[in-house]
XYZ file of C-alpha atoms in Angstrom:
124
model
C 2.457 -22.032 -16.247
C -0.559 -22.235 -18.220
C -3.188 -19.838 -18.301
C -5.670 -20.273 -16.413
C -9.855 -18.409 -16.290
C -11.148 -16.750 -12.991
C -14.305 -18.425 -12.410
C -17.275 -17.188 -10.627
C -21.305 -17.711 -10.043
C -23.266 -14.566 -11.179
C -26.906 -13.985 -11.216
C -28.262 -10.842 -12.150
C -31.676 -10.892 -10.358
C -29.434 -11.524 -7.066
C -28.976 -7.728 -6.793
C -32.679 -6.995 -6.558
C -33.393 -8.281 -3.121
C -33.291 -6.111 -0.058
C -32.765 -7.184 3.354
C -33.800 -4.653 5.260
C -32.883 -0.526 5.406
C -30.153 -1.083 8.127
C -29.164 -4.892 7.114
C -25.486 -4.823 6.427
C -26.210 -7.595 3.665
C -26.670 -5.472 0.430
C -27.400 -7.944 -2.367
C -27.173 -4.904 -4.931
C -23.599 -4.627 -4.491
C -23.000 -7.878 -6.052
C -24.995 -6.360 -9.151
C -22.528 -3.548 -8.719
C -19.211 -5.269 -8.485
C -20.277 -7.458 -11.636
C -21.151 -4.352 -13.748
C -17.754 -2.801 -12.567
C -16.140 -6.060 -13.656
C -17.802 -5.264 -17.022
C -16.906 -2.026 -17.106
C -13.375 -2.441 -17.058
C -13.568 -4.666 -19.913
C -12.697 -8.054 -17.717
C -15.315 -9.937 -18.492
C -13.773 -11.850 -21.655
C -10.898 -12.628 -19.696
C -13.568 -14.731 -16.705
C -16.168 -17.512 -16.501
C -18.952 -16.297 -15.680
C -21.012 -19.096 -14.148
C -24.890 -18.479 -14.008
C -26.156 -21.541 -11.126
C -29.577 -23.460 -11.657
C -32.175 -22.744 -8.968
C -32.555 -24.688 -6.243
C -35.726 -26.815 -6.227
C -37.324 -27.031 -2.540
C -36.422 -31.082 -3.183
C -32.854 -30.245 -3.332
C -32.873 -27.788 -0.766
C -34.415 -30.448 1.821
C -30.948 -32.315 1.532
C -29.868 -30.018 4.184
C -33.048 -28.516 5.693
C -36.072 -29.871 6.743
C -39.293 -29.966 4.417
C -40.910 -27.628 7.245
C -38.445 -25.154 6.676
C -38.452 -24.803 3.266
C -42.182 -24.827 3.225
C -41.551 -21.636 5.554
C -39.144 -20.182 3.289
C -41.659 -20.502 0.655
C -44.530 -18.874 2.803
C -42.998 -16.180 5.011
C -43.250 -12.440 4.080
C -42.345 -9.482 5.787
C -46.277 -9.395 6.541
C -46.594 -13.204 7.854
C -42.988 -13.181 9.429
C -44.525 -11.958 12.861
C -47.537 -14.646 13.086
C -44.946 -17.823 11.281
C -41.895 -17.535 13.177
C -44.328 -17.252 16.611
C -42.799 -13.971 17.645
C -39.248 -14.239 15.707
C -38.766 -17.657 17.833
C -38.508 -19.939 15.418
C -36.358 -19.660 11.773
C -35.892 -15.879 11.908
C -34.314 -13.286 14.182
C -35.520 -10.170 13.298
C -34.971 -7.035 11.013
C -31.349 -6.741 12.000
C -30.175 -10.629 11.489
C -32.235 -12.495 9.321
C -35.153 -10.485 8.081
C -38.102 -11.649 6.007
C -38.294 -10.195 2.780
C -40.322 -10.021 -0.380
C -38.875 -12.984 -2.742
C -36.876 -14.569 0.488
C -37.087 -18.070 -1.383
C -36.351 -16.830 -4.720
C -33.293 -15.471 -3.577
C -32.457 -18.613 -1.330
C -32.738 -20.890 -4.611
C -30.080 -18.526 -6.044
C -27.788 -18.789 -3.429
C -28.265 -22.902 -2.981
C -28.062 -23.065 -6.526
C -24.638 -21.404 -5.951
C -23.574 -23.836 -3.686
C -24.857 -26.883 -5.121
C -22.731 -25.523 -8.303
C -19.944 -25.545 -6.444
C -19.870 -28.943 -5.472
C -22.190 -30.605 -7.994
C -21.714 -29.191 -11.299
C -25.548 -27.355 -10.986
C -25.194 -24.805 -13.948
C -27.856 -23.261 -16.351
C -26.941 -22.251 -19.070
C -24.058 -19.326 -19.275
């Protein structure tokens, strides 16, 4: 059988977003689990595939332009007054919170995706 590379999309700014204090998502362990990787001397034996950012453009493939134009305007300070009360896009602290650099790390994670499917890599 021939050998064959693990393969996997890594971004290093991922790991400096916070959810929220009691989110369960914790985007730092991703940071963690990569550096542990790297630590036990693994990474010349992967891929390490670092994805493009999504551009708001590509991201209105499968949203609509409104909601990216949110994503690109909410804070934790304008969630309250943009989502009309956490009725529209998000659900509050403990689902999907608002957070400083919310689109940032959305481009990351479509970027991911779009990877995936499309061949959207920067360089590794």
């Amino acid at each position: 059988m021939p050998y064959s590379r693990v393969s996997y999309y890594y971004d290093n700014d991922v790991g400096s977003f916070s959810y929220a204090p009691n989110h369960p998502m914790k985007p730092f362990r991703m940071r963690m689990t990569h550096n542990l990787v790297a630590a036990y001397g693994m990474l010349d034996k992967m891929h390490v595939l670092r994805p493009r950012r999504a551009e708001p453009l590509q991201m209105a493939a499968f949203h609509t332009d409104e909601y990216i134009d949110f994503l690109g305007k909410v804070t934790p300070e304008t969630a309250e007054e943009l989502t009309g009360g956490g009725q529209r896009y998000l659900l509050g602290e403990l689902d999907n919170p608002a957070f400083e650099g919310l689109f940032e790390f959305c481009s990351i994670y479509a970027g991911g995706s779009l990877g995936t499917s499309l061949g959207f890599l920067a360089e590794s």
